[in-house]
Amino acid sequence: MIEKKAVFKPIHNLDQLITLDEYYDLEYEESEEAIKDVQKLAVKDLEAVKRFCENNLYAQPDKVRFVYYALSEDEDLDKWGDFLSDEFSRVYQIGLDQNRIKELSSVINEILVETLDTYPAERVREKLLKGLDHKDFVIRLNALEFLEYWIDESVLKNNPSIVSKLRQKLKDPEWKMRWETSKLLERNKIAFESLSTMDKLRRFINP
């Protein structure tokens, strides 16, 4: 049986938004059109787009994911930098408050910005740094994974407190946190005290 391919319809309003999975099923030209349609909606009424994301975080998360993805794909990404940073902070805080970080990770992962030296991006890092000290190991690890996309060598050079916090995480009770932190520091060319031989061996035992 031949699978029937979905027919793309231009997105003229928020009610016509597609999911991220539906976007991935589109032909290249159609997918580019879909992204541009969402960007046009945001240019026309960003507050309406924000309300949609707020009201549908749980009801239609895959459509919210597509909104964030589409704006994060804009060639002029800085246009949406503050909005996307604020949305990351908002959704991440909801995840913390409701103990649903894991559930919301697929949404949060679609939020990316290009310029990292802005005040909204700094607020994101502040939240993630607090997340590194959460009592729940999964939340600590998620915070570390998210943080990688909100720092670079320049950010770390200008924010020694972040470097200090990451070095502290090399002593985290959980091996996975210690290992992933060491890899993050290594990728950003930050010197750190080498992990123990046992920790290095654990990656082969507990991949």
PDB file of C-alpha atoms in Angstrom:
ATOM      1  CA  MET A   1       0.000   0.000   0.000  1.00  0.00           C
ATOM      2  CA  ILE A   2       1.420   3.395  -1.025  1.00  0.00           C
ATOM      3  CA  GLU A   3       1.489   5.886   1.803  1.00  0.00           C
ATOM      4  CA  LYS A   4      -0.397   9.047   0.934  1.00  0.00           C
ATOM      5  CA  LYS A   5       1.780  12.118   1.333  1.00  0.00           C
ATOM      6  CA  ALA A   6       0.338  15.121   3.149  1.00  0.00           C
ATOM      7  CA  VAL A   7      -0.457  18.102   0.964  1.00  0.00           C
ATOM      8  CA  PHE A   8       1.070  21.328   2.250  1.00  0.00           C
ATOM      9  CA  LYS A   9      -1.232  24.278   2.720  1.00  0.00           C
ATOM     10  CA  PRO A  10       0.199  27.766   3.310  1.00  0.00           C
ATOM     11  CA  ILE A  11       0.074  28.902   6.945  1.00  0.00           C
ATOM     12  CA  HIS A  12      -1.873  32.167   7.015  1.00  0.00           C
ATOM     13  CA  ASN A  13      -2.882  32.088  10.679  1.00  0.00           C
ATOM     14  CA  LEU A  14      -2.042  30.274  13.906  1.00  0.00           C
ATOM     15  CA  ASP A  15      -4.929  27.840  13.477  1.00  0.00           C
ATOM     16  CA  GLN A  16      -3.157  26.452  10.404  1.00  0.00           C
ATOM     17  CA  LEU A  17       0.127  25.701  12.157  1.00  0.00           C
ATOM     18  CA  ILE A  18       1.597  22.283  11.486  1.00  0.00           C
ATOM     19  CA  THR A  19       3.565  20.062  13.836  1.00  0.00           C
ATOM     20  CA  LEU A  20       7.319  19.661  13.623  1.00  0.00           C
ATOM     21  CA  ASP A  21       6.856  16.060  12.434  1.00  0.00           C
ATOM     22  CA  GLU A  22       4.554  17.256   9.647  1.00  0.00           C
ATOM     23  CA  TYR A  23       7.188  19.819   8.698  1.00  0.00           C
ATOM     24  CA  TYR A  24       9.822  17.072   8.383  1.00  0.00           C
ATOM     25  CA  ASP A  25       7.541  15.213   5.963  1.00  0.00           C
ATOM     26  CA  LEU A  26       7.385  18.149   3.542  1.00  0.00           C
ATOM     27  CA  GLU A  27       9.395  18.533   0.373  1.00  0.00           C
ATOM     28  CA  TYR A  28      12.274  21.008   0.700  1.00  0.00           C
ATOM     29  CA  GLU A  29      10.536  23.906  -1.067  1.00  0.00           C
ATOM     30  CA  GLU A  30       7.388  23.389   0.990  1.00  0.00           C
ATOM     31  CA  SER A  31       9.343  23.179   4.238  1.00  0.00           C
ATOM     32  CA  GLU A  32      11.069  26.473   3.465  1.00  0.00           C
ATOM     33  CA  GLU A  33       7.707  28.057   2.746  1.00  0.00           C
ATOM     34  CA  ALA A  34       6.284  26.747   6.008  1.00  0.00           C
ATOM     35  CA  ILE A  35       9.154  28.271   8.006  1.00  0.00           C
ATOM     36  CA  LYS A  36       8.781  31.620   6.252  1.00  0.00           C
ATOM     37  CA  ASP A  37       5.022  31.577   6.908  1.00  0.00           C
ATOM     38  CA  VAL A  38       5.609  31.233  10.653  1.00  0.00           C
ATOM     39  CA  GLN A  39       8.198  33.989  10.589  1.00  0.00           C
ATOM     40  CA  LYS A  40       5.701  36.262   8.805  1.00  0.00           C
ATOM     41  CA  LEU A  41       3.110  35.550  11.486  1.00  0.00           C
ATOM     42  CA  ALA A  42       5.647  36.510  14.152  1.00  0.00           C
ATOM     43  CA  VAL A  43       6.517  39.743  12.329  1.00  0.00           C
ATOM     44  CA  LYS A  44       2.830  40.582  12.039  1.00  0.00           C
ATOM     45  CA  ASP A  45       1.883  39.847  15.663  1.00  0.00           C
ATOM     46  CA  LEU A  46       4.563  38.448  17.960  1.00  0.00           C
ATOM     47  CA  GLU A  47       2.291  38.781  20.998  1.00  0.00           C
ATOM     48  CA  ALA A  48      -0.273  36.494  19.368  1.00  0.00           C
ATOM     49  CA  VAL A  49       2.453  33.946  18.643  1.00  0.00           C
ATOM     50  CA  LYS A  50       3.598  34.192  22.258  1.00  0.00           C
ATOM     51  CA  ARG A  51       0.034  33.639  23.526  1.00  0.00           C
ATOM     52  CA  PHE A  52      -0.276  30.596  21.295  1.00  0.00           C
ATOM     53  CA  CYS A  53       2.903  29.126  22.765  1.00  0.00           C
ATOM     54  CA  GLU A  54       1.754  29.901  26.304  1.00  0.00           C
ATOM     55  CA  ASN A  55      -1.702  28.391  25.818  1.00  0.00           C
ATOM     56  CA  ASN A  56      -0.623  25.287  23.918  1.00  0.00           C
ATOM     57  CA  LEU A  57       2.534  24.179  25.689  1.00  0.00           C
ATOM     58  CA  TYR A  58       0.814  20.982  26.835  1.00  0.00           C
ATOM     59  CA  ALA A  59      -2.216  20.929  24.506  1.00  0.00           C
ATOM     60  CA  GLN A  60      -0.250  21.091  21.235  1.00  0.00           C
ATOM     61  CA  PRO A  61       3.453  20.842  22.128  1.00  0.00           C
ATOM     62  CA  ASP A  62       4.491  19.683  18.644  1.00  0.00           C
ATOM     63  CA  LYS A  63       3.061  22.857  17.121  1.00  0.00           C
ATOM     64  CA  VAL A  64       4.796  24.977  19.745  1.00  0.00           C
ATOM     65  CA  ARG A  65       8.027  23.127  18.909  1.00  0.00           C
ATOM     66  CA  PHE A  66       7.563  24.047  15.257  1.00  0.00           C
ATOM     67  CA  VAL A  67       7.092  27.727  16.125  1.00  0.00           C
ATOM     68  CA  TYR A  68      10.356  27.780  18.073  1.00  0.00           C
ATOM     69  CA  TYR A  69      12.130  25.786  15.372  1.00  0.00           C
ATOM     70  CA  ALA A  70      10.901  28.104  12.599  1.00  0.00           C
ATOM     71  CA  LEU A  71      12.050  31.251  14.403  1.00  0.00           C
ATOM     72  CA  SER A  72      15.363  29.649  15.360  1.00  0.00           C
ATOM     73  CA  GLU A  73      15.917  28.905  11.644  1.00  0.00           C
ATOM     74  CA  ASP A  74      15.576  32.541  10.557  1.00  0.00           C
ATOM     75  CA  GLU A  75      18.649  33.802   8.692  1.00  0.00           C
ATOM     76  CA  ASP A  76      18.300  36.979  10.765  1.00  0.00           C
ATOM     77  CA  LEU A  77      18.150  35.019  14.006  1.00  0.00           C
ATOM     78  CA  ASP A  78      18.965  38.028  16.176  1.00  0.00           C
ATOM     79  CA  LYS A  79      15.545  39.364  15.253  1.00  0.00           C
ATOM     80  CA  TRP A  80      14.020  36.749  17.552  1.00  0.00           C
ATOM     81  CA  GLY A  81      16.888  36.426  20.044  1.00  0.00           C
ATOM     82  CA  ASP A  82      15.213  38.171  22.964  1.00  0.00           C
ATOM     83  CA  PHE A  83      11.864  36.484  22.361  1.00  0.00           C
ATOM     84  CA  LEU A  84      13.403  33.012  22.118  1.00  0.00           C
ATOM     85  CA  SER A  85      15.590  33.576  25.176  1.00  0.00           C
ATOM     86  CA  ASP A  86      12.588  34.734  27.194  1.00  0.00           C
ATOM     87  CA  GLU A  87      10.585  31.737  26.008  1.00  0.00           C
ATOM     88  CA  PHE A  88      13.372  29.379  27.032  1.00  0.00           C
ATOM     89  CA  SER A  89      13.434  30.928  30.514  1.00  0.00           C
ATOM     90  CA  ARG A  90       9.647  30.747  30.766  1.00  0.00           C
ATOM     91  CA  VAL A  91       9.251  27.146  29.618  1.00  0.00           C
ATOM     92  CA  TYR A  92      12.258  25.936  31.611  1.00  0.00           C
ATOM     93  CA  GLN A  93      10.873  27.546  34.769  1.00  0.00           C
ATOM     94  CA  ILE A  94       7.511  25.878  34.176  1.00  0.00           C
ATOM     95  CA  GLY A  95       9.316  22.570  33.888  1.00  0.00           C
ATOM     96  CA  LEU A  96      11.083  23.186  37.182  1.00  0.00           C
ATOM     97  CA  ASP A  97       7.981  24.398  39.010  1.00  0.00           C
ATOM     98  CA  GLN A  98       5.842  21.504  37.795  1.00  0.00           C
ATOM     99  CA  ASN A  99       8.581  18.867  37.867  1.00  0.00           C
ATOM    100  CA  ARG A 100       8.095  18.291  34.128  1.00  0.00           C
ATOM    101  CA  ILE A 101      11.517  19.185  32.720  1.00  0.00           C
ATOM    102  CA  LYS A 102      11.883  15.785  31.061  1.00  0.00           C
ATOM    103  CA  GLU A 103       8.464  16.096  29.421  1.00  0.00           C
ATOM    104  CA  LEU A 104       9.213  19.596  28.138  1.00  0.00           C
ATOM    105  CA  SER A 105      12.748  18.874  26.952  1.00  0.00           C
ATOM    106  CA  SER A 106      11.633  18.205  23.382  1.00  0.00           C
ATOM    107  CA  VAL A 107      10.103  21.690  23.278  1.00  0.00           C
ATOM    108  CA  ILE A 108      13.007  23.433  25.001  1.00  0.00           C
ATOM    109  CA  ASN A 109      15.532  21.794  22.666  1.00  0.00           C
ATOM    110  CA  GLU A 110      14.064  23.654  19.675  1.00  0.00           C
ATOM    111  CA  ILE A 111      14.870  27.064  21.166  1.00  0.00           C
ATOM    112  CA  LEU A 112      18.213  28.339  19.896  1.00  0.00           C
ATOM    113  CA  VAL A 113      19.737  31.795  19.584  1.00  0.00           C
ATOM    114  CA  GLU A 114      22.797  33.077  17.754  1.00  0.00           C
ATOM    115  CA  THR A 115      23.963  35.965  19.943  1.00  0.00           C
ATOM    116  CA  LEU A 116      24.771  34.827  23.469  1.00  0.00           C
ATOM    117  CA  ASP A 117      25.942  38.083  25.066  1.00  0.00           C
ATOM    118  CA  THR A 118      22.469  39.567  25.645  1.00  0.00           C
ATOM    119  CA  TYR A 119      20.643  40.131  28.917  1.00  0.00           C
ATOM    120  CA  PRO A 120      17.860  37.588  28.095  1.00  0.00           C
ATOM    121  CA  ALA A 121      20.509  34.968  27.254  1.00  0.00           C
ATOM    122  CA  GLU A 122      22.254  35.776  30.520  1.00  0.00           C
ATOM    123  CA  ARG A 123      18.978  35.130  32.359  1.00  0.00           C
ATOM    124  CA  VAL A 124      18.782  31.733  30.662  1.00  0.00           C
ATOM    125  CA  ARG A 125      22.267  30.874  31.889  1.00  0.00           C
ATOM    126  CA  GLU A 126      21.385  31.982  35.421  1.00  0.00           C
ATOM    127  CA  LYS A 127      18.435  29.575  35.475  1.00  0.00           C
ATOM    128  CA  LEU A 128      20.513  26.729  34.072  1.00  0.00           C
ATOM    129  CA  LEU A 129      23.316  27.311  36.553  1.00  0.00           C
ATOM    130  CA  LYS A 130      20.764  27.002  39.360  1.00  0.00           C
ATOM    131  CA  GLY A 131      19.539  23.829  37.696  1.00  0.00           C
ATOM    132  CA  LEU A 132      23.046  22.386  38.014  1.00  0.00           C
ATOM    133  CA  ASP A 133      22.555  22.321  41.785  1.00  0.00           C
ATOM    134  CA  HIS A 134      19.099  20.725  41.771  1.00  0.00           C
ATOM    135  CA  LYS A 135      18.676  17.732  44.059  1.00  0.00           C
ATOM    136  CA  ASP A 136      17.316  15.672  41.141  1.00  0.00           C
ATOM    137  CA  PHE A 137      20.172  14.223  39.072  1.00  0.00           C
ATOM    138  CA  VAL A 138      18.091  14.181  35.865  1.00  0.00           C
ATOM    139  CA  ILE A 139      17.369  17.906  36.185  1.00  0.00           C
ATOM    140  CA  ARG A 140      21.049  18.622  36.850  1.00  0.00           C
ATOM    141  CA  LEU A 141      22.049  16.654  33.764  1.00  0.00           C
ATOM    142  CA  ASN A 142      19.388  18.336  31.610  1.00  0.00           C
ATOM    143  CA  ALA A 143      20.575  21.751  32.786  1.00  0.00           C
ATOM    144  CA  LEU A 144      24.121  20.855  31.759  1.00  0.00           C
ATOM    145  CA  GLU A 145      22.947  19.625  28.352  1.00  0.00           C
ATOM    146  CA  PHE A 146      20.907  22.794  27.742  1.00  0.00           C
ATOM    147  CA  LEU A 147      23.741  25.034  28.960  1.00  0.00           C
ATOM    148  CA  GLU A 148      26.042  23.886  26.176  1.00  0.00           C
ATOM    149  CA  TYR A 149      23.906  25.797  23.652  1.00  0.00           C
ATOM    150  CA  TRP A 150      23.970  29.005  25.701  1.00  0.00           C
ATOM    151  CA  ILE A 151      27.723  29.320  26.176  1.00  0.00           C
ATOM    152  CA  ASP A 152      30.775  29.570  23.983  1.00  0.00           C
ATOM    153  CA  GLU A 153      34.435  30.345  24.546  1.00  0.00           C
ATOM    154  CA  SER A 154      33.732  34.079  24.637  1.00  0.00           C
ATOM    155  CA  VAL A 155      30.946  33.750  27.217  1.00  0.00           C
ATOM    156  CA  LEU A 156      33.130  31.590  29.431  1.00  0.00           C
ATOM    157  CA  LYS A 157      36.065  33.971  29.097  1.00  0.00           C
ATOM    158  CA  ASN A 158      33.920  36.880  30.260  1.00  0.00           C
ATOM    159  CA  ASN A 159      32.083  34.955  32.974  1.00  0.00           C
ATOM    160  CA  PRO A 160      34.570  33.269  35.317  1.00  0.00           C
ATOM    161  CA  SER A 161      31.709  32.451  37.703  1.00  0.00           C
ATOM    162  CA  ILE A 162      30.298  30.036  35.095  1.00  0.00           C
ATOM    163  CA  VAL A 163      33.675  28.353  34.728  1.00  0.00           C
ATOM    164  CA  SER A 164      33.922  28.100  38.509  1.00  0.00           C
ATOM    165  CA  LYS A 165      30.477  26.500  38.733  1.00  0.00           C
ATOM    166  CA  LEU A 166      31.323  23.977  36.023  1.00  0.00           C
ATOM    167  CA  ARG A 167      34.549  23.044  37.772  1.00  0.00           C
ATOM    168  CA  GLN A 168      32.496  22.443  40.925  1.00  0.00           C
ATOM    169  CA  LYS A 169      30.371  19.991  38.955  1.00  0.00           C
ATOM    170  CA  LEU A 170      33.479  17.874  38.404  1.00  0.00           C
ATOM    171  CA  LYS A 171      32.857  16.829  42.020  1.00  0.00           C
ATOM    172  CA  ASP A 172      29.167  16.052  41.522  1.00  0.00           C
ATOM    173  CA  PRO A 173      28.002  12.878  43.317  1.00  0.00           C
ATOM    174  CA  GLU A 174      26.856  11.395  39.995  1.00  0.00           C
ATOM    175  CA  TRP A 175      29.498  10.024  37.629  1.00  0.00           C
ATOM    176  CA  LYS A 176      27.540  11.022  34.522  1.00  0.00           C
ATOM    177  CA  MET A 177      27.522  14.672  35.617  1.00  0.00           C
ATOM    178  CA  ARG A 178      31.252  14.630  36.240  1.00  0.00           C
ATOM    179  CA  TRP A 179      31.967  13.047  32.869  1.00  0.00           C
ATOM    180  CA  GLU A 180      29.660  15.310  30.818  1.00  0.00           C
ATOM    181  CA  THR A 181      30.987  18.400  32.598  1.00  0.00           C
ATOM    182  CA  SER A 182      34.560  17.430  31.744  1.00  0.00           C
ATOM    183  CA  LYS A 183      33.593  17.007  28.095  1.00  0.00           C
ATOM    184  CA  LEU A 184      31.852  20.393  28.045  1.00  0.00           C
ATOM    185  CA  LEU A 185      34.893  22.128  29.514  1.00  0.00           C
ATOM    186  CA  GLU A 186      37.156  20.316  27.081  1.00  0.00           C
ATOM    187  CA  ARG A 187      35.087  21.377  24.069  1.00  0.00           C
ATOM    188  CA  ASN A 188      35.325  24.991  25.201  1.00  0.00           C
ATOM    189  CA  LYS A 189      39.089  24.782  25.804  1.00  0.00           C
ATOM    190  CA  ILE A 190      38.803  25.378  29.553  1.00  0.00           C
ATOM    191  CA  ALA A 191      41.508  23.860  31.747  1.00  0.00           C
ATOM    192  CA  PHE A 192      40.321  21.599  34.565  1.00  0.00           C
ATOM    193  CA  GLU A 193      41.592  19.008  36.968  1.00  0.00           C
ATOM    194  CA  SER A 194      41.535  15.629  35.261  1.00  0.00           C
ATOM    195  CA  LEU A 195      38.942  13.099  36.349  1.00  0.00           C
ATOM    196  CA  SER A 196      40.014  10.059  38.303  1.00  0.00           C
ATOM    197  CA  THR A 197      41.074   6.911  36.493  1.00  0.00           C
ATOM    198  CA  MET A 198      37.932   5.208  37.807  1.00  0.00           C
ATOM    199  CA  ASP A 199      35.712   7.896  36.291  1.00  0.00           C
ATOM    200  CA  LYS A 200      37.462   7.508  32.961  1.00  0.00           C
ATOM    201  CA  LEU A 201      36.887   3.759  33.085  1.00  0.00           C
ATOM    202  CA  ARG A 202      33.222   4.138  33.990  1.00  0.00           C
ATOM    203  CA  ARG A 203      32.396   5.452  30.522  1.00  0.00           C
ATOM    204  CA  PHE A 204      33.182   2.002  29.168  1.00  0.00           C
ATOM    205  CA  ILE A 205      31.189   0.245  31.875  1.00  0.00           C
ATOM    206  CA  ASN A 206      28.247   2.674  31.979  1.00  0.00           C
ATOM    207  CA  PRO A 207      27.921   4.227  28.505  1.00  0.00           C
TER     208      PRO A 207
END
